[in-house]
XYZ file of C-alpha atoms in Angstrom:
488
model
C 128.288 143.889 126.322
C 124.932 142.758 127.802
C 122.774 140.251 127.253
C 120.306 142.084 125.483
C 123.065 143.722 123.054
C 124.072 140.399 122.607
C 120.022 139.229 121.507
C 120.850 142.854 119.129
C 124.145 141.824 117.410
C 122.829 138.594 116.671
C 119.519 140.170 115.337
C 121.643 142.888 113.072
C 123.627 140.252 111.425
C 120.908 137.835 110.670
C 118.033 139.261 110.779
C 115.107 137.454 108.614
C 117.271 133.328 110.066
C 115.421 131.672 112.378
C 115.834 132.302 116.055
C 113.130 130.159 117.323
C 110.978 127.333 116.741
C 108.361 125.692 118.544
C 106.154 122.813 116.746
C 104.941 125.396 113.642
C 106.147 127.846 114.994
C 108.799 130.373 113.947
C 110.187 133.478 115.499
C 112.981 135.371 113.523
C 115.888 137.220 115.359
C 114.592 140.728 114.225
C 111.249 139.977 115.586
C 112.393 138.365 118.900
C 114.948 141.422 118.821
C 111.908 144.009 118.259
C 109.162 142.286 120.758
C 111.230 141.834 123.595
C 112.678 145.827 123.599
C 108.858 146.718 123.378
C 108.082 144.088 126.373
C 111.000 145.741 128.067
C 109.639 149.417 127.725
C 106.725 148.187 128.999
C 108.038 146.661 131.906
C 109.832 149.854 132.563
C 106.591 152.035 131.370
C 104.651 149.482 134.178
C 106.678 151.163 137.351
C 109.109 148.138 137.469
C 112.714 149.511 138.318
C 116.004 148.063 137.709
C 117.115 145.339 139.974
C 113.294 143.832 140.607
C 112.867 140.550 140.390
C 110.668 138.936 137.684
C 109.933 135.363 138.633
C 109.148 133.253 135.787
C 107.259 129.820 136.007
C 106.476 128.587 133.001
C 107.973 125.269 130.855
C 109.815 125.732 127.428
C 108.185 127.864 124.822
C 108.660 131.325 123.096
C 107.272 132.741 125.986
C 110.019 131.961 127.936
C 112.836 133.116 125.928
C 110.835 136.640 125.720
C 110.782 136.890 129.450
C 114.440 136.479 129.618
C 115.243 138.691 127.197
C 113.048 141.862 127.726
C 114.293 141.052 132.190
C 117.660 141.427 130.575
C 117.023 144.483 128.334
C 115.273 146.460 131.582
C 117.777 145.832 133.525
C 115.208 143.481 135.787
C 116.772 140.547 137.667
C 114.900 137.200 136.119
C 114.245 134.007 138.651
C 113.235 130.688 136.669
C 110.774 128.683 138.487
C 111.145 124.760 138.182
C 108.451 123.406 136.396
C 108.185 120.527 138.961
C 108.170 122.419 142.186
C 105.223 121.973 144.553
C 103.487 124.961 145.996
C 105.852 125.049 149.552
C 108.470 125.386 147.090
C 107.978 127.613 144.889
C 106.542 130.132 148.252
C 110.084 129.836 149.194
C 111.973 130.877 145.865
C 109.106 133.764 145.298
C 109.659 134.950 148.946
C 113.322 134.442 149.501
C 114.107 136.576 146.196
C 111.438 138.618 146.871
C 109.859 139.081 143.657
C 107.504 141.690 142.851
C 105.942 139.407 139.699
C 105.213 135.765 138.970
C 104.660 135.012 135.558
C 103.001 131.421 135.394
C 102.209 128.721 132.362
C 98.362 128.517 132.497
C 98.411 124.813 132.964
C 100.995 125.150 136.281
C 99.338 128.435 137.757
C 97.408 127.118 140.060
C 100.406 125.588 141.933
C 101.820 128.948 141.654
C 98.855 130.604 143.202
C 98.524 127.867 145.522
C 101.777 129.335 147.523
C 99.417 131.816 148.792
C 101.497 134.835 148.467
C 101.022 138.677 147.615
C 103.060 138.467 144.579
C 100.714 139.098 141.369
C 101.049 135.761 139.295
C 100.072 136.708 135.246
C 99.281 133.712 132.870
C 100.589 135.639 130.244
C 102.911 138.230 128.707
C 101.496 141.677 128.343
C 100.853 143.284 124.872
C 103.004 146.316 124.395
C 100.943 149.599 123.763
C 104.634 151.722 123.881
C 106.526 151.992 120.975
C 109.887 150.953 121.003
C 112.688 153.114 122.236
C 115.928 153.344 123.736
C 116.644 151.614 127.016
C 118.709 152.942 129.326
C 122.364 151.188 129.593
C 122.817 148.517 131.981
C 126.160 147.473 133.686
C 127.793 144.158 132.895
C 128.654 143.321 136.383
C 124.507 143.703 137.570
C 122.839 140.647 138.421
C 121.151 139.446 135.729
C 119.665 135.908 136.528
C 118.936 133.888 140.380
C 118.804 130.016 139.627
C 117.704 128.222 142.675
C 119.323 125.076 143.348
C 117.900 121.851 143.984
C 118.160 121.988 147.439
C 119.667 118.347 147.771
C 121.222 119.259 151.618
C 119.173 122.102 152.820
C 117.122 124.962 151.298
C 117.732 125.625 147.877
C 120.588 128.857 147.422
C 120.113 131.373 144.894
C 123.081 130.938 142.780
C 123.597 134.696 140.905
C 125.245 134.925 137.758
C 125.643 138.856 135.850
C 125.509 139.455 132.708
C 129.099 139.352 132.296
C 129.375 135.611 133.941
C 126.543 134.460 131.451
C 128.478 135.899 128.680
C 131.404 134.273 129.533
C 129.487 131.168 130.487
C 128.143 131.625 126.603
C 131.015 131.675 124.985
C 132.988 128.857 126.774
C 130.163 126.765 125.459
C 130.611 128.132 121.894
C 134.858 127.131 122.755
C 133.560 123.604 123.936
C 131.227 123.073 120.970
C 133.082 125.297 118.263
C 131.299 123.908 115.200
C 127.970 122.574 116.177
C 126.019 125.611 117.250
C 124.142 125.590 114.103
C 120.592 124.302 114.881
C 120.144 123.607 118.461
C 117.725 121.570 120.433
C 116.734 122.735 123.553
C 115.454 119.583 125.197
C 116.397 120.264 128.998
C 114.030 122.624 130.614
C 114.769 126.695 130.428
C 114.026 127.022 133.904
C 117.423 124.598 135.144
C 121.127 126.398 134.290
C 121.804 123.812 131.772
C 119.295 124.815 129.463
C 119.701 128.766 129.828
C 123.364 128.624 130.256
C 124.123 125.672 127.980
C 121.819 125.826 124.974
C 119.985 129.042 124.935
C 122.584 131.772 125.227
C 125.136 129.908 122.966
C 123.112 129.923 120.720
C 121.474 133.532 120.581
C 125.667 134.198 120.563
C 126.004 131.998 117.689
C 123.119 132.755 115.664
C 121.850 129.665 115.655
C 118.208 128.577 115.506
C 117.099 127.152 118.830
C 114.440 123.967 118.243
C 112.379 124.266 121.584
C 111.123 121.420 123.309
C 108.069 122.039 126.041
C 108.723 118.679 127.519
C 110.904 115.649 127.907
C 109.682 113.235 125.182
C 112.259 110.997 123.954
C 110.035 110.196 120.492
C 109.924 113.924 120.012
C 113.628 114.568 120.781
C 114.758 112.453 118.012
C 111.856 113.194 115.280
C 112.971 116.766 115.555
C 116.971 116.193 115.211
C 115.894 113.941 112.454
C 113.166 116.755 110.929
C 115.360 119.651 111.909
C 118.787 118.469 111.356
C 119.810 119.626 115.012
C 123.988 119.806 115.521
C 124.329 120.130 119.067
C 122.245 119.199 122.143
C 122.441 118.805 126.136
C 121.196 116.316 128.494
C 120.786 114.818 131.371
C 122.716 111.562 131.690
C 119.352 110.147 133.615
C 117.057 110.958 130.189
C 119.941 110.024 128.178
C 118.915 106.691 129.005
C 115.657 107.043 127.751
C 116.749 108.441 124.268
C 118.866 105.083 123.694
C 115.991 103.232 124.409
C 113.808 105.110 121.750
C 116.208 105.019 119.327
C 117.081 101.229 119.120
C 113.101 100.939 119.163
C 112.670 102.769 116.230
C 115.957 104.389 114.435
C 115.796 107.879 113.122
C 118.538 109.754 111.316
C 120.502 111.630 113.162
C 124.015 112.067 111.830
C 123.167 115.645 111.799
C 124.465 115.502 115.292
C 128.157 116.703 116.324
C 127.727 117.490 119.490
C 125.627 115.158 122.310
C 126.438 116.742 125.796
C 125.840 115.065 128.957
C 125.948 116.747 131.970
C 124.317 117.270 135.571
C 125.459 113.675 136.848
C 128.026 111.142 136.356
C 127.478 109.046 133.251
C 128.149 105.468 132.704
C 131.011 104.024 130.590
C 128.133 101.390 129.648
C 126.339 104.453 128.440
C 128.731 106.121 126.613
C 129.693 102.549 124.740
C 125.885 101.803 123.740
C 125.346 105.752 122.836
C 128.633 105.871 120.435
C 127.224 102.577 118.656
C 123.593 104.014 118.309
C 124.356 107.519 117.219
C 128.047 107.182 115.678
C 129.297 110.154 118.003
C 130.695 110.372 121.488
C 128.416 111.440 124.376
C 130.791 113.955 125.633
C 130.589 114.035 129.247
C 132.133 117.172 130.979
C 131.972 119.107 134.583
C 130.182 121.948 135.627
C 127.511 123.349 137.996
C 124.698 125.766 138.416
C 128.056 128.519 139.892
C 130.085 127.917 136.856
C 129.905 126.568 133.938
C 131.256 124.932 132.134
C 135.078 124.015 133.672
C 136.491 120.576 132.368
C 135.194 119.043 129.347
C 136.344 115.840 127.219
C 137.792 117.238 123.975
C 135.688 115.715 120.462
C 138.697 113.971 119.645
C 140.614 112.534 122.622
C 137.937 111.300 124.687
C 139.048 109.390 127.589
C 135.332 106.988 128.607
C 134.619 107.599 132.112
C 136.603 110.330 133.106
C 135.119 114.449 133.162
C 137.596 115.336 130.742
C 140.579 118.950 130.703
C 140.233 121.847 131.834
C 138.004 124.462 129.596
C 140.294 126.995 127.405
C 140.017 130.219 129.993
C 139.357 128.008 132.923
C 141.761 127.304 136.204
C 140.946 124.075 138.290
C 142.891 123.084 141.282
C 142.412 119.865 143.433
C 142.825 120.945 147.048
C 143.176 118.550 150.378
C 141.660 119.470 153.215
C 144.311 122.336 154.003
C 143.709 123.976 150.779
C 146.905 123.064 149.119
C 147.015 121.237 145.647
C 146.945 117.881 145.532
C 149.459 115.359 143.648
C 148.094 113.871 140.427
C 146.675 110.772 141.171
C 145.091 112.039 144.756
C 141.739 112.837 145.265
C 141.012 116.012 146.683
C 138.231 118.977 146.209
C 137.619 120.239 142.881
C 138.041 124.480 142.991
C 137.723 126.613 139.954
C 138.460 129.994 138.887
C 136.927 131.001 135.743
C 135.275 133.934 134.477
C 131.951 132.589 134.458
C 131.728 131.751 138.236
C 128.798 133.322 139.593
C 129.393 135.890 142.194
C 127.386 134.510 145.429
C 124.084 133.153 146.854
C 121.331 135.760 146.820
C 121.271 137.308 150.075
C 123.166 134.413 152.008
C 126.457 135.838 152.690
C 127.416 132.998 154.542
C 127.222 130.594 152.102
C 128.715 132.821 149.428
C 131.760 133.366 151.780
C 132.289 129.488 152.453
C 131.851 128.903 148.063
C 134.070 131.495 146.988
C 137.502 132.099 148.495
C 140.121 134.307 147.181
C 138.351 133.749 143.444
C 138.296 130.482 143.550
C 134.848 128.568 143.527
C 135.212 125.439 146.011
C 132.440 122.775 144.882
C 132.443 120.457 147.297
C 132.533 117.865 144.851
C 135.631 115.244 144.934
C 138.161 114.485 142.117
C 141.396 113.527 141.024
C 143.693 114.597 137.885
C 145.956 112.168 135.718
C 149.322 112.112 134.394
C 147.393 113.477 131.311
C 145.570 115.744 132.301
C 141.771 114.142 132.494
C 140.152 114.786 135.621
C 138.029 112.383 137.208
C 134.735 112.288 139.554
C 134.899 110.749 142.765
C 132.075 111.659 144.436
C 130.499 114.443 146.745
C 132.376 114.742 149.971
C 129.247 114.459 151.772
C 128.466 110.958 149.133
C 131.698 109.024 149.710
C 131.273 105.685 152.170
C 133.601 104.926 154.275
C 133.853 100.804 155.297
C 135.729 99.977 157.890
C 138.242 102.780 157.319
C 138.690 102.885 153.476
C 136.900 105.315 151.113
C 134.533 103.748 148.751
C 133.348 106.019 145.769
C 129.900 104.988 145.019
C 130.244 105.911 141.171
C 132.449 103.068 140.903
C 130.221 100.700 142.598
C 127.646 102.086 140.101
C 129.867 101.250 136.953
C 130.666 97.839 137.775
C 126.350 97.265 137.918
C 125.714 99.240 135.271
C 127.829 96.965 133.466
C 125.876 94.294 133.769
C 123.077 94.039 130.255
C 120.039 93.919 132.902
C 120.621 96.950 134.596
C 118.602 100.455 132.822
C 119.455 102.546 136.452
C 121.674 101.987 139.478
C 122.551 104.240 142.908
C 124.845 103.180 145.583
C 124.395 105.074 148.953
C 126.021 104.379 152.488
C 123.951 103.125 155.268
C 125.073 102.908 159.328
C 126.746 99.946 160.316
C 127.789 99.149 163.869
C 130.402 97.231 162.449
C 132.296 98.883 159.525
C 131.019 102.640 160.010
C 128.260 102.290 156.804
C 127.441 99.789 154.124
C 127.299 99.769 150.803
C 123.663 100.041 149.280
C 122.623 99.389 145.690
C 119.099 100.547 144.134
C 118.811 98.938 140.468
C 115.833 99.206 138.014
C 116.090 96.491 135.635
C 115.411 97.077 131.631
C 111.758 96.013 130.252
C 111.881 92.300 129.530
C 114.758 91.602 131.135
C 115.760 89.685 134.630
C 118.487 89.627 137.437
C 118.789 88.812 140.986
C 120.889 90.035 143.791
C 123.084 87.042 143.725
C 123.366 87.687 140.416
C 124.147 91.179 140.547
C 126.292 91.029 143.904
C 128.954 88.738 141.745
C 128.612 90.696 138.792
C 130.067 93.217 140.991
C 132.171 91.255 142.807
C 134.257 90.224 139.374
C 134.804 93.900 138.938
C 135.635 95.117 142.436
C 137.287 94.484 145.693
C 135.027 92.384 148.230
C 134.595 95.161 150.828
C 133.114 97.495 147.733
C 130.509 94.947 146.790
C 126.752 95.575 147.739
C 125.861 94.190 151.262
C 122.217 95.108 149.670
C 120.794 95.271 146.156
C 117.335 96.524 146.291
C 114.999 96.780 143.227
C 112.318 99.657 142.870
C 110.690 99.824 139.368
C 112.499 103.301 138.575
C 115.156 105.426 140.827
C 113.344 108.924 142.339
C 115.004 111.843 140.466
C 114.471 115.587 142.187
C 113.064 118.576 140.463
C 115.948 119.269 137.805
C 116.063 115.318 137.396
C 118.710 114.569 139.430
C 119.263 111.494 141.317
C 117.468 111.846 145.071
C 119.863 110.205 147.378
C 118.166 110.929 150.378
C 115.169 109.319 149.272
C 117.193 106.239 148.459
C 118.482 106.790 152.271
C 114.500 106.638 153.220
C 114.308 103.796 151.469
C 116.839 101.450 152.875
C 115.972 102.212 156.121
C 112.344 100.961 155.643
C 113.424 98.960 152.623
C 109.351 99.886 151.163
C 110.196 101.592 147.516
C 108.395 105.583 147.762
């Protein structure tokens, strides 16, 4: 199966339900079946040839899930375009994977065209004069989708998934979420893995209807769970935030929710406590990344606050030391995974492909530890973790012991150089509307909840904490930050 047979079963077994809708709105499967095999054909029809790549720039709508669907039916190799990448950027993505077309959101064009390169950039999809007909087959194993990283330690890598990874990255989901892909919303942004991989394609599998959102709006998220009776949803943990802030502003009903996923970050236990109360479900927090997803996930009914969660049905995860060999549980090593759904390399960066993926097995680079139970646990990026004065400090756990504290809406801890101890521990915090605290205060908040040599040497308040282009946490700005100690 493909991606655009699996856009076909879905269509054959329901054709006339809702596959999509956007404010008014509504687009059937049979019609978003029918369209995208004539956009296809006239892709093909157009002189575009298997394997090109179609880059597409443009934020949620109906326009985007047509893209993606007729790429996948011509056997054309689709490259999202973050919405909030400046010009330089997006000349690098369009150049490194070589596209031969940019398709562009009227309103963001001009950055688009602003990269100054040869590739046509069209502010809209072409209307089909072919009729619809048979496309050729196209292999499983071909590359079907290039997401482009954030970039967060060098240039961004083309991460590249086939349609057989997406499929199985589809139906883990479905296994993760096995009775909520009813009616979902699709809040975080087509264009980042979480909401092609995560929301999208689950639910074409499922047959779901897909509520689209073109932008975060917290207001809007929950008027259309409320109007819509959404089941399932994904979201950053840094918007979560946000949403729980709406909500106690102005409650909506929502207990047509079964599934809240947060994912793309560490979340809070403080989080997690406040969301439960406000929405009478767990936030499930799990693991995964743009290479693979997903791989460990807290089950609905034995979550365990704070920790990633088990292994994914169909999944392998290891925790390696330095050697490769597995750590004991309890030790905090590398977290590697083997799963169907690991993408098969970087677009044309064999290097870094070679270093990822070794002997099956995706190495993350991201730092963990497993239980007695079986939970896994986050401890950081190897490249995040501070080391004072010899001993290993995790900065989500400094982070947990502030967020704790009723003041705080964000906090980041970084390491700085110190001649002294190797680096120091750094705190940013950004402080809830109407509400106060100091960096005494703060400092011994922490220092009831941690050992002395993890507290703060600095707290440093900036009115919110810079997030990258798929709304991630920027670290390195933070870095920039405390060396000048002037917020950006």
């Amino acid at each position: 199966m493909t991606l655009g047979d699996l856009l076909h079963t879905s269509a054959t077994r329901n054709p006339q339900k809702a596959a999509l809708i956007l404010g008014e709105e509504v687009v059937s499967y049979e019609q978003l079946n029918h369209s995208t095999t004539r956009l296809a054909c006239q892709f093909l029809q157009d002189g575009l040839r298997p394997g090109d790549r179609i880059a597409i720039h443009w934020s949620n709508s109906i326009e985007v899930v047509k893209l993606f669907f007729a790429c996948f039916k011509a056997g054309l190799i689709a490259v999202p375009v973050n919405i909030r990448m400046k010009a330089p950027e997006i000349g690098y993505v369009l150049t490194h994977s070589k596209a031969v077309m940019c398709f562009s959101q009227p309103e963001l064009s001009s950055m688009a065209r602003e990269a100054g390169l040869d590739c046509p950039i069209h502010t809209s999809l072409p209307v089909p004069d072919v009729t619809e007909s048979a496309l050729a087959d196209v292999a499983d194993d071909r590359p079907a989708l290039i997401l482009y990283t954030s970039g967060t330690t060098a240039r961004p890598k083309g991460v590249t998934h086939t349609h057989r990874s997406l499929l199985h990255t589809a139906r883990l989901m479905c296994g993760v979420a096995p009775d909520s892909m009813q009616t979902v919303l699709v809040m975080t942004q087509m264009m980042h893995a979480s909401g092609i991989n995560c929301d999208l394609l689950p639910a074409i599998l499922s047959g779901a209807t897909s509520v689209l959102v073109p932008a975060f709006d917290a207001a809007l998220i929950l008027d259309l769970i409320e109007r819509h009776q959404c089941s399932y949803t994904m979201g950053l943990p840094s918007l979560v935030q946000f949403i729980l802030e709406e909500q106690t502003r102005k409650p909506r009903e929502v207990s047509s929710l079964r599934t809240f996923i947060a994912g793309g970050d560490s979340v809070p236990v403080a989080t997690q406590e406040r969301f439960q109360a406000l929405f009478g479900i767990p936030l499930r927090e799990g693991y995964g990344m743009t290479e693979s997803l997903p791989s460990i996930f807290n089950p609905q009914d034995s979550i365990r606050s704070g920790s990633l969660g088990k292994v994914v049905d169909g999944v392998e995860v290891r925790v390696v030391d330095a050697s490769g060999k597995d750590t004991a549980d309890g030790q905090t090593g590398e977290i590697a995974v083997r799963s169907p759904a690991n993408c098969v390399g970087y677009w044309e960066d064999p290097g870094a492909t070679a270093e990822a993926l070794r002997n099956g097995w995706l190495h993350t680079g991201d730092l963990g530890r497993r239980d007695s139970d079986g939970y896994y646990w986050f401890e950081g990026r190897s490249k995040e973790i501070i080391i004072h004065g010899g001993s290993n400090i995790s900065p989500q756990e400094v982070e947990e012991a502030i967020y704790s504290h009723p003041a705080v809406l964000e906090a980041a801890v970084i390491g700085m150089p110190d001649p002294a101890y190797g680096e120091q521990v750094v705190a940013f915090v950004s402080l809830r509307e109407g509400l106060a605290a100091s960096e005494p205060e703060l400092r011994e908040h922490a220092r009831q909840r941690l050992a002395d040599y993890k507290v703060p040497e600095r707290i440093l308040f900036l009115p919110e904490l810079p997030k990258g282009i798929t709304g991630k946490l920027q670290r390195r700005v933070l870095k920039d930050v405390a060396k000048s100690e002037t917020p950006p």
